[in-house]
CSV table of C-alpha atoms and ligand atoms in Angstrom, one decimal:
chain,number,residue,atom,x,y,z
U,124,MET,CA,67.7,-3.4,-13.1
U,125,GLU,CA,65.7,-3.7,-9.8
U,126,PHE,CA,67.0,-3.1,-6.2
U,127,GLU,CA,66.4,-6.1,-3.9
U,128,SER,CA,65.8,-5.2,-0.2
U,129,LYS,CA,66.5,-7.5,2.5
U,130,ILE,CA,64.0,-5.7,4.6
U,131,ARG,CA,60.4,-6.9,5.5
U,132,THR,CA,58.6,-5.0,8.3
U,133,ILE,CA,55.3,-7.1,8.7
U,134,GLN,CA,54.1,-10.2,7.5
U,135,TRP,CA,51.4,-12.6,8.3
U,136,VAL,CA,53.0,-15.9,9.7
U,137,ASN,CA,51.1,-19.0,11.2
U,138,ASN,CA,48.3,-17.1,12.2
U,139,VAL,CA,50.0,-13.9,14.0
U,140,SER,CA,51.6,-10.8,12.3
U,141,ARG,CA,55.0,-10.9,13.2
U,142,MET,CA,56.8,-7.3,12.9
U,143,VAL,CA,59.9,-5.5,13.4
U,144,ASP,CA,60.2,-3.9,16.5
U,145,GLN,CA,60.6,-0.3,15.8
U,146,THR,CA,61.0,1.1,19.0
U,147,LYS,CA,63.9,-0.7,19.7
U,148,PHE,CA,65.9,0.9,17.0
U,149,PRO,CA,68.9,1.1,16.0
U,150,GLU,CA,70.2,-0.8,19.2
U,151,GLU,CA,68.5,-4.0,18.5
U,152,TYR,CA,66.8,-5.3,15.1
U,153,ILE,CA,64.4,-7.5,16.1
U,154,TYR,CA,60.7,-9.4,15.5
U,155,VAL,CA,57.7,-9.4,17.9
U,156,ASP,CA,54.9,-11.6,17.3
U,157,ILE,CA,51.3,-9.8,17.8
U,158,LYS,CA,48.9,-12.5,18.6
U,159,THR,CA,45.6,-10.5,19.9
U,160,GLY,CA,43.8,-7.5,18.5
U,161,ASP,CA,44.6,-5.5,21.5
U,162,GLU,CA,48.4,-6.1,21.4
U,163,MET,CA,48.0,-5.0,18.0
U,164,TYR,CA,45.8,-1.8,18.9
U,165,ASP,CA,49.1,-1.0,21.6
U,166,ALA,CA,51.6,-2.0,18.5
U,167,ILE,CA,50.1,0.8,16.5
U,168,LYS,CA,49.7,3.4,19.2
U,169,THR,CA,53.2,2.7,20.7
U,170,MET,CA,54.6,2.8,17.2
U,171,ILE,CA,56.3,-0.9,17.3
U,172,VAL,CA,54.8,-0.5,14.0
U,173,ARG,CA,54.7,2.7,11.9
U,174,GLY,CA,54.6,4.7,8.7
U,175,ALA,CA,51.4,5.2,7.0
U,176,PRO,CA,51.4,2.1,4.8
U,177,ALA,CA,53.0,-0.4,7.6
U,178,ILE,CA,50.4,0.6,10.1
U,179,GLY,CA,47.6,0.2,7.1
U,180,ILE,CA,48.9,-3.7,6.8
U,181,ALA,CA,49.2,-3.9,10.4
U,182,GLY,CA,45.3,-2.6,10.7
U,183,ALA,CA,44.4,-5.5,8.3
U,184,HIS,CA,46.4,-8.3,10.3
U,185,GLY,CA,44.4,-6.7,13.7
U,186,VAL,CA,41.1,-7.0,12.1
U,187,VAL,CA,42.2,-11.2,11.3
U,188,LEU,CA,43.4,-11.6,15.2
U,189,TYR,CA,40.1,-10.0,16.9
U,190,ALA,CA,38.4,-12.4,14.3
U,191,GLN,CA,40.3,-15.5,15.6
U,192,GLU,CA,40.1,-14.3,19.2
U,193,GLY,CA,36.5,-13.8,18.9
U,194,LYS,CA,35.7,-17.3,17.6
U,195,GLU,CA,37.4,-18.4,20.6
U,196,LYS,CA,35.9,-15.9,23.6
U,197,TRP,CA,32.3,-15.0,22.1
U,198,GLY,CA,30.9,-18.4,22.5
U,199,ASN,CA,28.3,-19.9,20.3
U,200,ILE,CA,26.7,-17.2,18.4
U,201,SER,CA,25.3,-16.8,15.0
U,202,VAL,CA,27.3,-15.6,11.9
U,203,GLU,CA,25.4,-12.2,12.0
U,204,GLU,CA,26.4,-11.2,15.9
U,205,PHE,CA,29.5,-12.4,15.5
U,206,LYS,CA,30.2,-9.9,12.8
U,207,THR,CA,28.2,-6.8,14.8
U,208,LYS,CA,30.9,-7.4,17.5
U,209,LEU,CA,33.7,-7.4,14.6
U,210,LEU,CA,32.7,-4.2,13.2
U,211,GLU,CA,32.9,-2.9,16.5
U,212,LYS,CA,36.6,-4.2,17.3
U,213,CYS,CA,37.4,-2.7,13.6
U,214,ASP,CA,36.4,0.8,14.7
U,215,TYR,CA,38.4,0.5,17.8
U,216,LEU,CA,41.5,-0.6,16.2
U,217,ALA,CA,41.0,2.0,13.3
U,218,SER,CA,41.5,4.5,16.4
U,219,SER,CA,44.6,3.7,17.1
U,220,ARG,CA,46.2,6.7,15.5
U,221,PRO,CA,44.3,9.3,13.9
U,222,THR,CA,46.5,10.9,10.7
U,223,ALA,CA,47.8,8.3,8.3
U,224,VAL,CA,44.6,7.5,6.6
U,225,ASN,CA,46.2,4.2,5.4
U,226,LEU,CA,45.0,2.6,8.9
U,227,MET,CA,41.3,3.8,8.0
U,228,TRP,CA,41.7,2.7,4.4
U,229,ALA,CA,43.0,-1.0,5.2
U,230,VAL,CA,40.4,-1.5,8.0
U,231,GLU,CA,37.5,-0.2,6.1
U,232,GLN,CA,38.8,-3.0,3.2
U,233,GLN,CA,38.3,-5.6,5.9
U,234,LYS,CA,35.0,-4.2,7.0
U,235,LYS,CA,33.4,-4.0,3.5
U,236,LEU,CA,34.3,-7.7,3.4
U,237,ILE,CA,32.6,-8.7,6.7
U,238,LYS,CA,29.7,-6.9,5.8
U,239,GLU,CA,29.5,-9.3,2.5
U,240,THR,CA,27.4,-12.7,3.0
U,241,HIS,CA,29.6,-15.6,4.6
U,242,SER,CA,27.8,-18.8,5.4
U,243,ASP,CA,29.9,-19.6,8.6
U,244,ILE,CA,32.6,-17.9,10.6
U,245,ASN,CA,35.4,-19.8,9.5
U,246,THR,CA,34.9,-19.0,6.0
U,247,LEU,CA,34.5,-14.9,6.9
U,248,ILE,CA,38.2,-15.6,8.8
U,249,GLU,CA,39.6,-17.0,5.8
U,250,ASP,CA,38.6,-14.4,3.6
U,251,LEU,CA,39.4,-11.6,6.1
U,252,THR,CA,42.9,-13.8,6.2
U,253,LYS,CA,43.8,-13.8,2.6
U,254,GLN,CA,42.4,-10.4,1.7
U,255,ALA,CA,45.3,-9.4,4.6
U,256,ILE,CA,47.8,-11.3,2.8
U,257,ARG,CA,47.1,-10.0,-0.6
U,258,MET,CA,47.1,-6.5,0.6
U,259,GLU,CA,50.2,-7.0,2.2
U,260,ASN,CA,51.7,-8.4,-1.1
U,261,GLU,CA,50.3,-5.9,-3.1
U,262,ASP,CA,52.2,-3.2,-0.9
U,263,ILE,CA,55.7,-4.5,-2.2
U,264,GLU,CA,54.6,-4.3,-5.5
U,265,ILE,CA,52.6,-0.7,-5.2
U,266,ASN,CA,56.2,0.4,-3.8
U,267,LYS,CA,58.3,-1.2,-6.6
U,268,ALA,CA,55.8,1.0,-9.1
U,269,ILE,CA,56.1,4.0,-7.3
U,270,GLY,CA,60.2,3.4,-7.3
U,271,ARG,CA,60.3,3.0,-11.1
U,272,TYR,CA,58.1,5.8,-11.9
U,273,GLY,CA,60.1,7.9,-9.2
U,274,ALA,CA,63.3,6.7,-10.5
U,275,GLU,CA,62.5,8.9,-13.6
U,276,VAL,CA,62.9,12.1,-12.3
U,277,VAL,CA,66.4,11.8,-10.3
U,278,PRO,CA,69.2,13.4,-11.9
U,279,LYS,CA,72.3,11.6,-12.5
U,280,GLY,CA,74.4,12.0,-9.5
U,281,ALA,CA,71.9,13.0,-7.4
U,282,THR,CA,71.6,13.9,-3.7
U,283,ILE,CA,68.2,13.3,-2.5
U,284,LEU,CA,67.2,14.7,0.7
U,285,THR,CA,64.2,13.2,2.8
U,286,HIS,CA,62.6,13.8,6.1
U,287,CYS,CA,61.4,11.1,8.6
U,288,ASN,CA,61.4,7.3,7.0
U,289,ALA,CA,59.3,6.5,4.3
U,290,GLY,CA,61.3,3.4,3.9
U,291,ALA,CA,60.8,-0.1,3.9
U,292,LEU,CA,60.3,-0.1,7.5
U,293,ALA,CA,57.4,2.7,7.1
U,294,THR,CA,55.9,0.1,4.5
U,295,VAL,CA,55.7,-4.0,4.0
U,296,GLY,CA,58.8,-3.6,2.6
U,297,TYR,CA,61.2,-1.5,-0.2
U,298,GLY,CA,59.4,1.9,0.8
U,299,THR,CA,57.8,5.1,-1.1
U,300,ALA,CA,60.0,7.9,-0.8
U,301,LEU,CA,63.0,5.4,-0.1
U,302,GLY,CA,61.6,3.1,-2.9
U,303,VAL,CA,62.2,6.0,-5.1
U,304,VAL,CA,65.9,6.1,-3.8
U,305,ARG,CA,66.2,2.2,-4.1
U,306,SER,CA,64.8,2.2,-7.7
U,307,ALA,CA,67.3,5.0,-8.9
U,308,PHE,CA,70.3,3.7,-7.2
U,309,ALA,CA,69.8,0.1,-8.9
U,310,ASN,CA,70.7,2.0,-12.0
U,311,ASP,CA,73.0,4.6,-10.7
U,312,ASN,CA,75.3,3.8,-7.6
U,313,THR,CA,76.5,7.6,-7.7
U,314,ILE,CA,73.2,9.3,-5.9
U,315,GLN,CA,73.5,9.5,-2.3
U,316,VAL,CA,70.8,10.3,0.4
U,317,PHE,CA,71.0,13.4,3.0
U,318,ALA,CA,68.7,12.2,6.1
U,319,ASP,CA,67.0,14.4,8.4
U,320,GLU,CA,67.3,13.4,12.1
U,321,THR,CA,63.4,14.1,12.4
U,322,ARG,CA,62.9,15.4,16.0
U,323,PRO,CA,61.3,14.5,18.5
U,324,ARG,CA,61.0,10.9,17.6
U,325,GLN,CA,64.4,10.7,15.4
U,326,GLN,CA,62.9,8.5,12.5
U,327,GLY,CA,65.5,9.9,10.2
U,328,ALA,CA,68.4,9.0,12.4
U,329,ARG,CA,67.2,5.8,14.2
U,330,ILE,CA,65.6,4.4,10.8
U,331,THR,CA,66.3,6.0,7.7
U,332,THR,CA,70.1,5.7,8.2
U,333,LEU,CA,69.3,2.2,9.5
U,334,GLU,CA,67.7,0.7,6.8
U,335,LEU,CA,69.6,2.6,3.9
U,336,THR,CA,73.2,1.5,5.2
U,337,MET,CA,71.9,-1.8,5.5
U,338,ASP,CA,70.9,-1.6,1.7
U,339,GLY,CA,74.4,-0.2,1.1
U,340,ILE,CA,73.0,3.2,0.0
U,341,PRO,CA,75.3,6.2,1.0
U,342,THR,CA,73.6,8.1,3.6
U,343,THR,CA,74.9,11.2,5.4
U,344,LEU,CA,72.7,12.2,8.4
U,345,ILE,CA,72.0,16.0,9.3
U,346,THR,CA,69.7,17.6,11.7
U,347,ASP,CA,66.7,19.2,11.0
U,348,GLY,CA,67.7,22.8,11.3
U,349,MET,CA,70.4,22.2,8.4
U,350,CYS,CA,68.6,21.6,5.1
U,351,SER,CA,68.5,25.2,4.1
U,352,TYR,CA,72.4,25.8,4.6
U,353,PHE,CA,73.2,22.7,2.4
U,354,MET,CA,70.2,23.7,-0.3
U,355,SER,CA,71.9,27.0,-0.2
U,356,LYS,CA,75.3,25.2,-1.0
U,357,GLY,CA,74.0,23.6,-4.0
U,358,MET,CA,74.3,20.3,-2.3
U,359,ILE,CA,70.7,19.0,-2.6
U,360,ASP,CA,69.5,18.0,-6.3
U,361,MET,CA,66.1,17.1,-5.0
U,362,VAL,CA,63.7,16.5,-2.0
U,363,VAL,CA,61.5,13.2,-1.5
U,364,VAL,CA,59.2,12.5,1.5
U,365,GLY,CA,56.3,9.9,2.1
U,366,ALA,CA,52.9,11.2,3.2
U,367,ASP,CA,50.4,10.1,5.7
U,368,ARG,CA,47.2,11.6,4.1
U,369,ILE,CA,46.9,13.8,1.0
U,370,ALA,CA,43.7,15.7,0.4
U,371,ALA,CA,42.0,15.9,-2.4
U,372,ASN,CA,43.7,19.2,-3.8
U,373,GLY,CA,47.0,17.5,-3.2
U,374,ASP,CA,48.1,19.2,0.4
U,375,THR,CA,49.7,16.4,2.2
U,376,ALA,CA,50.4,15.7,5.9
U,377,ASN,CA,53.3,14.5,6.3
U,378,LYS,CA,55.8,13.9,9.9
U,379,ILE,CA,56.6,17.4,11.6
U,380,GLY,CA,59.2,19.3,9.8
U,381,THR,CA,58.5,18.5,6.1
U,382,TYR,CA,56.6,21.6,5.6
U,383,THR,CA,59.8,23.7,6.4
U,384,VAL,CA,61.6,21.7,4.3
U,385,ALA,CA,59.0,22.3,1.4
U,386,ILE,CA,59.2,26.1,2.2
U,387,ALA,CA,63.4,25.7,2.0
U,388,ALA,CA,63.2,23.7,-1.4
U,389,LYS,CA,60.8,26.2,-3.2
U,390,TYR,CA,63.1,28.8,-2.3
U,391,HIS,CA,65.8,27.4,-3.6
U,392,ASN,CA,64.1,26.0,-6.7
U,393,ILE,CA,64.5,22.5,-5.7
U,394,PRO,CA,61.9,20.2,-7.0
U,395,PHE,CA,59.8,18.7,-4.0
U,396,TYR,CA,58.3,15.3,-4.5
U,397,ILE,CA,55.8,13.5,-2.5
U,398,ALA,CA,55.9,9.5,-3.0
U,399,ALA,CA,52.9,7.5,-1.7
U,400,PRO,CA,50.3,4.7,-2.9
U,401,LEU,CA,46.9,6.0,-3.6
U,402,SER,CA,45.6,4.4,-0.5
U,403,THR,CA,47.1,7.7,1.3
U,404,ILE,CA,44.8,10.0,-1.0
U,405,ASP,CA,41.6,10.8,1.2
U,406,THR,CA,39.4,12.1,-1.4
U,407,SER,CA,36.6,12.9,1.0
U,408,ILE,CA,38.6,16.0,2.1
U,409,GLN,CA,39.0,18.9,0.3
U,410,THR,CA,42.3,20.3,1.8
U,411,GLY,CA,44.9,19.6,4.5
U,412,ALA,CA,42.7,22.1,6.9
U,413,GLU,CA,40.5,19.1,7.4
U,414,ILE,CA,43.5,16.1,8.2
U,415,PRO,CA,43.4,15.5,12.1
U,416,ILE,CA,47.0,16.0,13.6
U,417,GLU,CA,47.9,13.6,16.0
U,418,GLU,CA,49.2,15.5,19.1
U,419,ARG,CA,51.7,13.4,20.8
U,420,ASP,CA,53.4,12.7,24.4
U,421,HIS,CA,55.2,15.8,25.7
U,422,LYS,CA,58.0,13.8,26.8
U,423,GLU,CA,59.1,13.1,22.9
U,424,VAL,CA,59.8,17.1,23.4
U,425,THR,CA,61.5,17.4,26.9
U,426,HIS,CA,63.4,14.2,26.8
U,427,ILE,CA,66.2,12.5,24.9
U,428,ASN,CA,67.1,9.1,25.9
U,429,GLY,CA,65.3,9.5,28.7
U,430,LYS,CA,67.1,12.3,30.3
U,431,THR,CA,65.4,15.9,30.8
U,432,ILE,CA,66.9,18.4,28.0
U,433,CYS,CA,64.6,21.6,29.0
U,434,ALA,CA,63.4,23.6,32.2
U,435,GLU,CA,61.1,21.7,34.3
U,436,GLY,CA,57.5,23.5,33.5
U,437,VAL,CA,57.9,24.7,30.0
U,438,ASN,CA,55.2,24.7,28.1
U,439,ILE,CA,55.1,22.1,25.4
U,440,ILE,CA,53.1,21.4,21.9
U,441,ASN,CA,53.9,18.2,20.3
U,442,PRO,CA,52.0,17.9,16.9
U,443,GLY,CA,53.2,14.8,15.0
U,444,PHE,CA,52.5,15.9,11.8
U,445,ASP,CA,52.5,19.4,9.5
U,446,VAL,CA,50.5,19.8,6.0
U,447,THR,CA,52.5,20.9,3.1
U,448,PRO,CA,50.3,23.1,0.8
U,449,HIS,CA,50.1,21.7,-2.3
U,450,GLU,CA,51.7,24.9,-4.3
U,451,LEU,CA,54.9,23.5,-2.6
U,452,ILE,CA,54.8,20.4,-4.5
U,453,SER,CA,56.4,19.4,-7.8
U,454,GLY,CA,54.5,16.2,-8.1
U,455,ILE,CA,53.1,13.3,-6.5
U,456,ILE,CA,55.1,10.0,-7.0
U,457,THR,CA,52.0,7.3,-7.1
U,458,GLU,CA,52.0,3.2,-8.5
U,459,VAL,CA,50.3,4.8,-11.3
U,460,GLY,CA,52.6,7.6,-12.8
U,461,ILE,CA,53.7,10.8,-11.2
U,462,LEU,CA,50.8,13.5,-10.4
U,463,ARG,CA,51.1,17.1,-11.3
U,464,PRO,CA,49.2,20.0,-10.2
U,465,ASP,CA,46.5,20.9,-10.8
U,466,TYR,CA,46.1,18.1,-8.5
U,467,ASN,CA,42.1,17.9,-8.2
U,468,LYS,CA,42.1,17.0,-11.7
U,469,SER,CA,45.4,14.6,-11.7
U,470,ILE,CA,44.2,12.9,-8.2
U,471,LYS,CA,40.6,12.3,-9.9
U,472,GLU,CA,42.5,10.6,-13.2
U,473,ALA,CA,44.4,8.4,-11.4
U,474,PHE,CA,41.6,6.8,-9.5
U,475,GLU,CA,39.9,6.6,-12.7
U,476,LYS,CA,43.3,5.0,-14.5
U,477,GLN,CA,43.4,2.5,-11.0
U,478,ASN,CA,39.6,1.6,-11.4
U,479,ALA,CA,39.8,1.0,-15.2
U,480,VAL,CA,42.7,-1.6,-14.2
U,481,LEU,CA,40.7,-3.2,-11.6
U,482,VAL,CA,37.7,-4.1,-13.9
R,117,LIG,O1,55.0,9.0,13.1
R,117,LIG,P1,55.2,8.1,12.5
R,117,LIG,O2,56.5,7.4,12.3
R,117,LIG,O3,54.3,6.7,11.7
R,117,LIG,O4,55.4,8.9,10.8
R,117,LIG,C1,55.7,8.3,9.3
R,117,LIG,C2,55.6,9.4,8.4
R,117,LIG,O5,55.5,10.5,8.8
R,117,LIG,C3,56.2,8.8,7.1
R,117,LIG,O6,57.0,9.8,6.3
R,117,LIG,C4,54.8,8.7,6.6
R,117,LIG,O7,54.3,7.8,7.2
R,117,LIG,C5,55.0,8.1,4.9
R,117,LIG,S1,55.4,6.3,5.2
R,117,LIG,C6,55.8,5.4,3.7
């Protein structure tokens, strides 16, 4: 049985990108239309849209928006001149957030298309739009495949701990880590989720609890420091989290705090899984040490709901992500199956399998 989620995070509608505004959670659940490339850059940077797969699709939409505007603004230029300008905009868009590789991956797909032969600008824009819509639809199918594979390793009646939000609201719909939860829940409604709050931006509290509650999946919110306590009490059966970038050896960048959860899971002998599409794997880098970590606004740490929570002038460091070493990861759940250590080998085989399907 397949779980039907009500959530659609981002969609190309009438030549604009319509997305749920995630800065308004949990008080409001509203859609905004992003109409220009620069608006898309800001939407990604300010986290109106967030989560690695969702910002990938936002990137693909953003390229179409720049192309649409370019046709109006750049005057009577040749297809080649148009392409040169558009490729510059692509690089700008891809720089809106540094860690999640899906953004660079999706923009790169659009860049490859731009570099192919096109008789005129309209055909190019049509092709870019078609590719963005295809990627959008594929994202849901990929998540459902991740969900199906992941559900196979969820014990009956399990309590699953997750960190941050790797759900429908971090993807086009359905989710990666929460896709595993949804697929498992469709066959066993006795499973439940423990959601870490995920300081400083509170994606676990604001987003994960919202979407799981909307879909009727039993969820308990805990603060980040509580996870080892519940593990020690035997109350957590497995951990599933998403990923922003995975290196060739399996080291995985995800929201800050994930590494702590993985260490605690290892200590308590609890399986720790990453759920992510192959587009999150960056085989151009060998280890997690090469993953760029976003340094975010210090106000995220010093303030909660606009109110300061610390002494003025205190030093602040605010990395948005950390890297979980591959030794702590029981498996990487992808759309082509669950990859197991040795990840250098299993990741290589997964890409070979994917290419065989594409040919
Ligand atoms: O900073 P965010 O909210 O974009 O970070 C999101 C995460 O770290 C997610 O867990 C990750 O992108 C996986 S999304 C399926």
